[in-house]
PDB file of C-alpha atoms in Angstrom:
ATOM      1  CA  UNK M   1       6.269 -21.025 -23.422  1.00  0.00           C
ATOM      2  CA  UNK M   2       7.286 -17.424 -24.563  1.00  0.00           C
ATOM      3  CA  UNK M   3      10.233 -15.573 -23.687  1.00  0.00           C
ATOM      4  CA  UNK M   4      10.407 -12.099 -22.758  1.00  0.00           C
ATOM      5  CA  UNK M   5      11.005 -10.740 -26.357  1.00  0.00           C
ATOM      6  CA  UNK M   6       7.958 -12.523 -27.822  1.00  0.00           C
ATOM      7  CA  UNK M   7       5.738 -11.735 -24.953  1.00  0.00           C
ATOM      8  CA  UNK M   8       1.919 -12.203 -25.516  1.00  0.00           C
ATOM      9  CA  UNK M   9       0.136  -9.016 -24.484  1.00  0.00           C
ATOM     10  CA  UNK M  10      -3.596  -9.543 -25.254  1.00  0.00           C
ATOM     11  CA  UNK M  11      -5.872 -11.747 -23.188  1.00  0.00           C
ATOM     12  CA  UNK M  12      -5.974 -15.451 -23.856  1.00  0.00           C
ATOM     13  CA  UNK M  13      -8.925 -16.155 -21.214  1.00  0.00           C
ATOM     14  CA  UNK M  14     -12.359 -16.321 -22.338  1.00  0.00           C
ATOM     15  CA  UNK M  15     -14.871 -15.491 -19.539  1.00  0.00           C
ATOM     16  CA  UNK M  16     -18.111 -17.707 -20.053  1.00  0.00           C
ATOM     17  CA  UNK M  17     -20.121 -16.043 -16.946  1.00  0.00           C
ATOM     18  CA  UNK M  18     -19.481 -14.073 -13.802  1.00  0.00           C
ATOM     19  CA  UNK M  19     -21.638 -14.192 -10.759  1.00  0.00           C
ATOM     20  CA  UNK M  20     -21.530 -11.732  -7.666  1.00  0.00           C
ATOM     21  CA  UNK M  21     -20.742 -13.571  -4.606  1.00  0.00           C
ATOM     22  CA  UNK M  22     -20.101 -10.899  -2.111  1.00  0.00           C
ATOM     23  CA  UNK M  23     -20.348  -6.933  -1.765  1.00  0.00           C
ATOM     24  CA  UNK M  24     -19.636  -4.872   1.127  1.00  0.00           C
ATOM     25  CA  UNK M  25     -18.770  -1.101   1.518  1.00  0.00           C
ATOM     26  CA  UNK M  26     -14.822  -2.147   0.463  1.00  0.00           C
ATOM     27  CA  UNK M  27     -14.629  -5.005  -1.839  1.00  0.00           C
ATOM     28  CA  UNK M  28     -17.032  -7.170  -4.303  1.00  0.00           C
ATOM     29  CA  UNK M  29     -16.023 -11.212  -4.961  1.00  0.00           C
ATOM     30  CA  UNK M  30     -16.871 -12.609  -8.376  1.00  0.00           C
ATOM     31  CA  UNK M  31     -16.818 -15.948  -9.245  1.00  0.00           C
ATOM     32  CA  UNK M  32     -16.092 -16.350 -13.541  1.00  0.00           C
ATOM     33  CA  UNK M  33     -16.859 -19.797 -15.415  1.00  0.00           C
ATOM     34  CA  UNK M  34     -13.476 -19.527 -17.418  1.00  0.00           C
ATOM     35  CA  UNK M  35     -11.546 -20.912 -20.458  1.00  0.00           C
ATOM     36  CA  UNK M  36      -8.295 -20.403 -19.312  1.00  0.00           C
ATOM     37  CA  UNK M  37      -5.123 -19.721 -21.472  1.00  0.00           C
ATOM     38  CA  UNK M  38      -5.073 -23.432 -22.453  1.00  0.00           C
ATOM     39  CA  UNK M  39      -8.725 -23.344 -23.486  1.00  0.00           C
ATOM     40  CA  UNK M  40      -9.657 -25.421 -20.414  1.00  0.00           C
ATOM     41  CA  UNK M  41     -12.907 -25.036 -18.435  1.00  0.00           C
ATOM     42  CA  UNK M  42     -12.416 -23.294 -14.900  1.00  0.00           C
ATOM     43  CA  UNK M  43     -13.200 -20.931 -12.124  1.00  0.00           C
ATOM     44  CA  UNK M  44     -11.611 -17.893 -11.439  1.00  0.00           C
ATOM     45  CA  UNK M  45     -12.493 -15.725  -8.237  1.00  0.00           C
ATOM     46  CA  UNK M  46     -11.451 -11.902  -8.259  1.00  0.00           C
ATOM     47  CA  UNK M  47     -11.693  -9.443  -5.496  1.00  0.00           C
ATOM     48  CA  UNK M  48     -12.644  -5.792  -6.933  1.00  0.00           C
ATOM     49  CA  UNK M  49     -11.310  -3.097  -4.385  1.00  0.00           C
ATOM     50  CA  UNK M  50     -13.668   0.253  -4.178  1.00  0.00           C
ATOM     51  CA  UNK M  51     -10.678   1.528  -2.864  1.00  0.00           C
ATOM     52  CA  UNK M  52      -7.104   2.636  -3.633  1.00  0.00           C
ATOM     53  CA  UNK M  53      -4.445   1.971  -1.197  1.00  0.00           C
ATOM     54  CA  UNK M  54      -2.359   4.665   0.235  1.00  0.00           C
ATOM     55  CA  UNK M  55       1.046   4.805   1.842  1.00  0.00           C
ATOM     56  CA  UNK M  56       3.008   7.418   3.276  1.00  0.00           C
ATOM     57  CA  UNK M  57       6.871   7.574   4.004  1.00  0.00           C
ATOM     58  CA  UNK M  58       7.685  11.186   6.194  1.00  0.00           C
ATOM     59  CA  UNK M  59      11.003  12.017   6.291  1.00  0.00           C
ATOM     60  CA  UNK M  60      11.993  14.992   8.493  1.00  0.00           C
ATOM     61  CA  UNK M  61      15.564  16.809   8.331  1.00  0.00           C
ATOM     62  CA  UNK M  62      17.341  14.418  10.480  1.00  0.00           C
ATOM     63  CA  UNK M  63      16.538  11.167   8.525  1.00  0.00           C
ATOM     64  CA  UNK M  64      13.661  10.052  10.863  1.00  0.00           C
ATOM     65  CA  UNK M  65      10.515   8.609   9.779  1.00  0.00           C
ATOM     66  CA  UNK M  66       7.635   7.608  11.323  1.00  0.00           C
ATOM     67  CA  UNK M  67       5.752   3.840  11.392  1.00  0.00           C
ATOM     68  CA  UNK M  68       2.708   2.947  12.548  1.00  0.00           C
ATOM     69  CA  UNK M  69       2.161  -0.716  14.571  1.00  0.00           C
ATOM     70  CA  UNK M  70      -1.960  -2.380  14.484  1.00  0.00           C
ATOM     71  CA  UNK M  71      -3.163  -5.424  14.983  1.00  0.00           C
ATOM     72  CA  UNK M  72      -4.377  -6.824  11.468  1.00  0.00           C
ATOM     73  CA  UNK M  73      -7.273  -9.005  11.658  1.00  0.00           C
ATOM     74  CA  UNK M  74      -6.860 -10.858   8.759  1.00  0.00           C
ATOM     75  CA  UNK M  75      -3.026 -12.113   9.614  1.00  0.00           C
ATOM     76  CA  UNK M  76      -4.268 -12.631  13.305  1.00  0.00           C
ATOM     77  CA  UNK M  77      -1.165 -10.529  14.394  1.00  0.00           C
ATOM     78  CA  UNK M  78       0.279  -7.267  15.030  1.00  0.00           C
ATOM     79  CA  UNK M  79       2.029  -5.588  11.880  1.00  0.00           C
ATOM     80  CA  UNK M  80       4.473  -2.180  11.597  1.00  0.00           C
ATOM     81  CA  UNK M  81       3.692  -0.258   8.815  1.00  0.00           C
ATOM     82  CA  UNK M  82       4.113   3.065   6.981  1.00  0.00           C
ATOM     83  CA  UNK M  83       1.032   5.261   7.637  1.00  0.00           C
ATOM     84  CA  UNK M  84      -1.697   3.804   5.305  1.00  0.00           C
ATOM     85  CA  UNK M  85      -4.784   3.734   4.467  1.00  0.00           C
ATOM     86  CA  UNK M  86      -7.701   3.679   1.618  1.00  0.00           C
ATOM     87  CA  UNK M  87      -8.301   6.639  -0.821  1.00  0.00           C
ATOM     88  CA  UNK M  88     -11.793   6.810  -2.301  1.00  0.00           C
ATOM     89  CA  UNK M  89     -11.627   6.162  -6.165  1.00  0.00           C
ATOM     90  CA  UNK M  90     -13.487   9.446  -6.810  1.00  0.00           C
ATOM     91  CA  UNK M  91     -11.078  11.635  -4.689  1.00  0.00           C
ATOM     92  CA  UNK M  92      -7.488  12.436  -5.660  1.00  0.00           C
ATOM     93  CA  UNK M  93      -5.042  10.504  -4.369  1.00  0.00           C
ATOM     94  CA  UNK M  94      -2.667  12.920  -2.582  1.00  0.00           C
ATOM     95  CA  UNK M  95      -5.669  14.754  -0.760  1.00  0.00           C
ATOM     96  CA  UNK M  96      -6.455  10.760   0.673  1.00  0.00           C
ATOM     97  CA  UNK M  97      -2.467  10.577   1.572  1.00  0.00           C
ATOM     98  CA  UNK M  98      -2.457  13.873   2.944  1.00  0.00           C
ATOM     99  CA  UNK M  99      -5.454  12.968   5.173  1.00  0.00           C
ATOM    100  CA  UNK M 100      -4.140   9.445   6.405  1.00  0.00           C
ATOM    101  CA  UNK M 101      -1.005  10.932   7.369  1.00  0.00           C
ATOM    102  CA  UNK M 102      -2.615  13.739   9.647  1.00  0.00           C
ATOM    103  CA  UNK M 103      -5.059  11.061  11.133  1.00  0.00           C
ATOM    104  CA  UNK M 104      -2.564   8.152  11.642  1.00  0.00           C
ATOM    105  CA  UNK M 105       0.562  10.635  13.115  1.00  0.00           C
ATOM    106  CA  UNK M 106      -0.548  14.102  13.400  1.00  0.00           C
ATOM    107  CA  UNK M 107       2.082  15.076  10.843  1.00  0.00           C
ATOM    108  CA  UNK M 108       1.160  17.508   7.897  1.00  0.00           C
ATOM    109  CA  UNK M 109       3.840  17.624   4.874  1.00  0.00           C
ATOM    110  CA  UNK M 110       4.453  20.684   2.662  1.00  0.00           C
ATOM    111  CA  UNK M 111       6.550  18.442  -0.096  1.00  0.00           C
ATOM    112  CA  UNK M 112       5.147  15.280  -1.936  1.00  0.00           C
ATOM    113  CA  UNK M 113       6.535  12.733  -4.234  1.00  0.00           C
ATOM    114  CA  UNK M 114       4.466  10.127  -5.765  1.00  0.00           C
ATOM    115  CA  UNK M 115       7.326   7.264  -5.575  1.00  0.00           C
ATOM    116  CA  UNK M 116       5.484   4.217  -6.654  1.00  0.00           C
ATOM    117  CA  UNK M 117       2.609   3.005  -7.937  1.00  0.00           C
ATOM    118  CA  UNK M 118       1.495  -1.188  -7.406  1.00  0.00           C
ATOM    119  CA  UNK M 119      -0.732  -3.711  -8.250  1.00  0.00           C
ATOM    120  CA  UNK M 120      -0.857  -5.405  -4.640  1.00  0.00           C
ATOM    121  CA  UNK M 121      -2.127  -9.157  -5.357  1.00  0.00           C
ATOM    122  CA  UNK M 122      -2.810  -8.820  -9.239  1.00  0.00           C
ATOM    123  CA  UNK M 123      -3.420 -12.872  -9.223  1.00  0.00           C
ATOM    124  CA  UNK M 124      -6.813 -12.519  -7.411  1.00  0.00           C
ATOM    125  CA  UNK M 125      -7.338  -8.616  -6.987  1.00  0.00           C
ATOM    126  CA  UNK M 126      -7.520  -5.229  -9.033  1.00  0.00           C
ATOM    127  CA  UNK M 127      -6.299  -3.433  -5.995  1.00  0.00           C
ATOM    128  CA  UNK M 128      -3.799  -0.583  -6.620  1.00  0.00           C
ATOM    129  CA  UNK M 129      -1.793   1.264  -4.390  1.00  0.00           C
ATOM    130  CA  UNK M 130       0.479   4.483  -4.355  1.00  0.00           C
ATOM    131  CA  UNK M 131       2.815   5.719  -1.943  1.00  0.00           C
ATOM    132  CA  UNK M 132       4.400   9.260  -1.414  1.00  0.00           C
ATOM    133  CA  UNK M 133       7.280  10.497   0.509  1.00  0.00           C
ATOM    134  CA  UNK M 134       6.701  13.833   2.596  1.00  0.00           C
ATOM    135  CA  UNK M 135       8.925  16.266   3.621  1.00  0.00           C
ATOM    136  CA  UNK M 136       9.068  19.452   4.885  1.00  0.00           C
ATOM    137  CA  UNK M 137       7.039  18.290   8.294  1.00  0.00           C
ATOM    138  CA  UNK M 138       4.642  20.272  10.835  1.00  0.00           C
ATOM    139  CA  UNK M 139       4.256  17.606  13.506  1.00  0.00           C
ATOM    140  CA  UNK M 140       1.148  17.594  15.398  1.00  0.00           C
ATOM    141  CA  UNK M 141      -1.422  15.171  16.958  1.00  0.00           C
ATOM    142  CA  UNK M 142      -2.669  11.876  15.615  1.00  0.00           C
ATOM    143  CA  UNK M 143      -6.215  11.584  15.225  1.00  0.00           C
ATOM    144  CA  UNK M 144      -7.267   7.870  14.534  1.00  0.00           C
ATOM    145  CA  UNK M 145     -10.465   6.530  13.137  1.00  0.00           C
ATOM    146  CA  UNK M 146     -12.524   5.287  16.106  1.00  0.00           C
ATOM    147  CA  UNK M 147     -11.804   1.513  15.468  1.00  0.00           C
ATOM    148  CA  UNK M 148      -7.940   2.281  15.140  1.00  0.00           C
ATOM    149  CA  UNK M 149      -5.937   1.360  18.125  1.00  0.00           C
ATOM    150  CA  UNK M 150      -2.167   2.465  16.610  1.00  0.00           C
ATOM    151  CA  UNK M 151       1.086   2.919  18.545  1.00  0.00           C
ATOM    152  CA  UNK M 152       3.221   5.450  16.426  1.00  0.00           C
ATOM    153  CA  UNK M 153       7.135   4.941  16.704  1.00  0.00           C
ATOM    154  CA  UNK M 154       9.709   7.523  15.567  1.00  0.00           C
ATOM    155  CA  UNK M 155      12.606   5.481  13.963  1.00  0.00           C
ATOM    156  CA  UNK M 156      15.874   6.689  11.715  1.00  0.00           C
ATOM    157  CA  UNK M 157      15.031   5.601   8.200  1.00  0.00           C
ATOM    158  CA  UNK M 158      18.376   3.181   7.949  1.00  0.00           C
ATOM    159  CA  UNK M 159      16.535   1.132  10.929  1.00  0.00           C
ATOM    160  CA  UNK M 160      13.191   0.853   8.898  1.00  0.00           C
ATOM    161  CA  UNK M 161      15.048  -0.547   6.061  1.00  0.00           C
ATOM    162  CA  UNK M 162      16.658  -3.331   8.299  1.00  0.00           C
ATOM    163  CA  UNK M 163      13.155  -4.115  10.173  1.00  0.00           C
ATOM    164  CA  UNK M 164      12.191  -4.844   6.192  1.00  0.00           C
ATOM    165  CA  UNK M 165      15.327  -6.826   6.144  1.00  0.00           C
ATOM    166  CA  UNK M 166      14.562  -8.791   9.302  1.00  0.00           C
ATOM    167  CA  UNK M 167      11.150  -9.345   7.957  1.00  0.00           C
ATOM    168  CA  UNK M 168       9.849  -7.464  11.162  1.00  0.00           C
ATOM    169  CA  UNK M 169       8.086  -5.136   8.026  1.00  0.00           C
ATOM    170  CA  UNK M 170       5.889  -7.547   5.752  1.00  0.00           C
ATOM    171  CA  UNK M 171       2.965  -5.327   4.505  1.00  0.00           C
ATOM    172  CA  UNK M 172       3.818  -5.452   0.730  1.00  0.00           C
ATOM    173  CA  UNK M 173       3.141  -1.561   0.228  1.00  0.00           C
ATOM    174  CA  UNK M 174       5.529  -0.644   3.295  1.00  0.00           C
ATOM    175  CA  UNK M 175       8.027  -3.136   1.733  1.00  0.00           C
ATOM    176  CA  UNK M 176       7.836  -1.710  -1.478  1.00  0.00           C
ATOM    177  CA  UNK M 177       7.689   1.933  -0.767  1.00  0.00           C
ATOM    178  CA  UNK M 178      10.471   1.686   1.778  1.00  0.00           C
ATOM    179  CA  UNK M 179      13.122   0.085  -0.474  1.00  0.00           C
ATOM    180  CA  UNK M 180      12.212   2.512  -3.771  1.00  0.00           C
ATOM    181  CA  UNK M 181      12.322   5.410  -1.156  1.00  0.00           C
ATOM    182  CA  UNK M 182      15.722   4.169  -0.218  1.00  0.00           C
ATOM    183  CA  UNK M 183      17.174   3.981  -3.382  1.00  0.00           C
ATOM    184  CA  UNK M 184      15.863   7.743  -3.721  1.00  0.00           C
ATOM    185  CA  UNK M 185      17.431   9.109  -0.561  1.00  0.00           C
ATOM    186  CA  UNK M 186      20.329   7.294  -1.226  1.00  0.00           C
ATOM    187  CA  UNK M 187      20.979   8.959  -4.902  1.00  0.00           C
ATOM    188  CA  UNK M 188      20.129  12.217  -3.131  1.00  0.00           C
ATOM    189  CA  UNK M 189      22.918  11.861  -0.796  1.00  0.00           C
ATOM    190  CA  UNK M 190      20.411  11.965   2.198  1.00  0.00           C
ATOM    191  CA  UNK M 191      21.187   8.628   3.503  1.00  0.00           C
TER     192      UNK M 191
END
């Protein structure tokens, strides 16, 4: 075992072969025959995401934000989240963030600040995520995609933090962005 000060930063894995197992518009799944870090043979499956995950925390002048509820098929349950979605890798992330916020909540913002960059499940995927804090809001009508059935709630930001603490919000991008935004807002004496 290497201690933090002696971290190994090179790749100790050897890829022997790679075979594409599945491909659609959003992901590819590849199986790799490898020699692991101990030089023992094994397999490793990876999921490549063709989009970047984008999340937004809109904050109004009264300290309220908006969360979105929807049924998540992979979880077989309902999920409360910050407004979020996928952005094409060929499009600037902020452009995708503006689109997602408008689609899911009807909100437009004049001021945008990137607050976090994440790798969402780096043991099996290369999926990346960005989250933004959006302020100076103009409220409009939501324009969700035809396959989205969304519930939109305006909630004080302190309540959203409490929802994370009670595990009522469990989406990883939402949790990380909310906790980071809380720190930023407290440091600015907004909360």
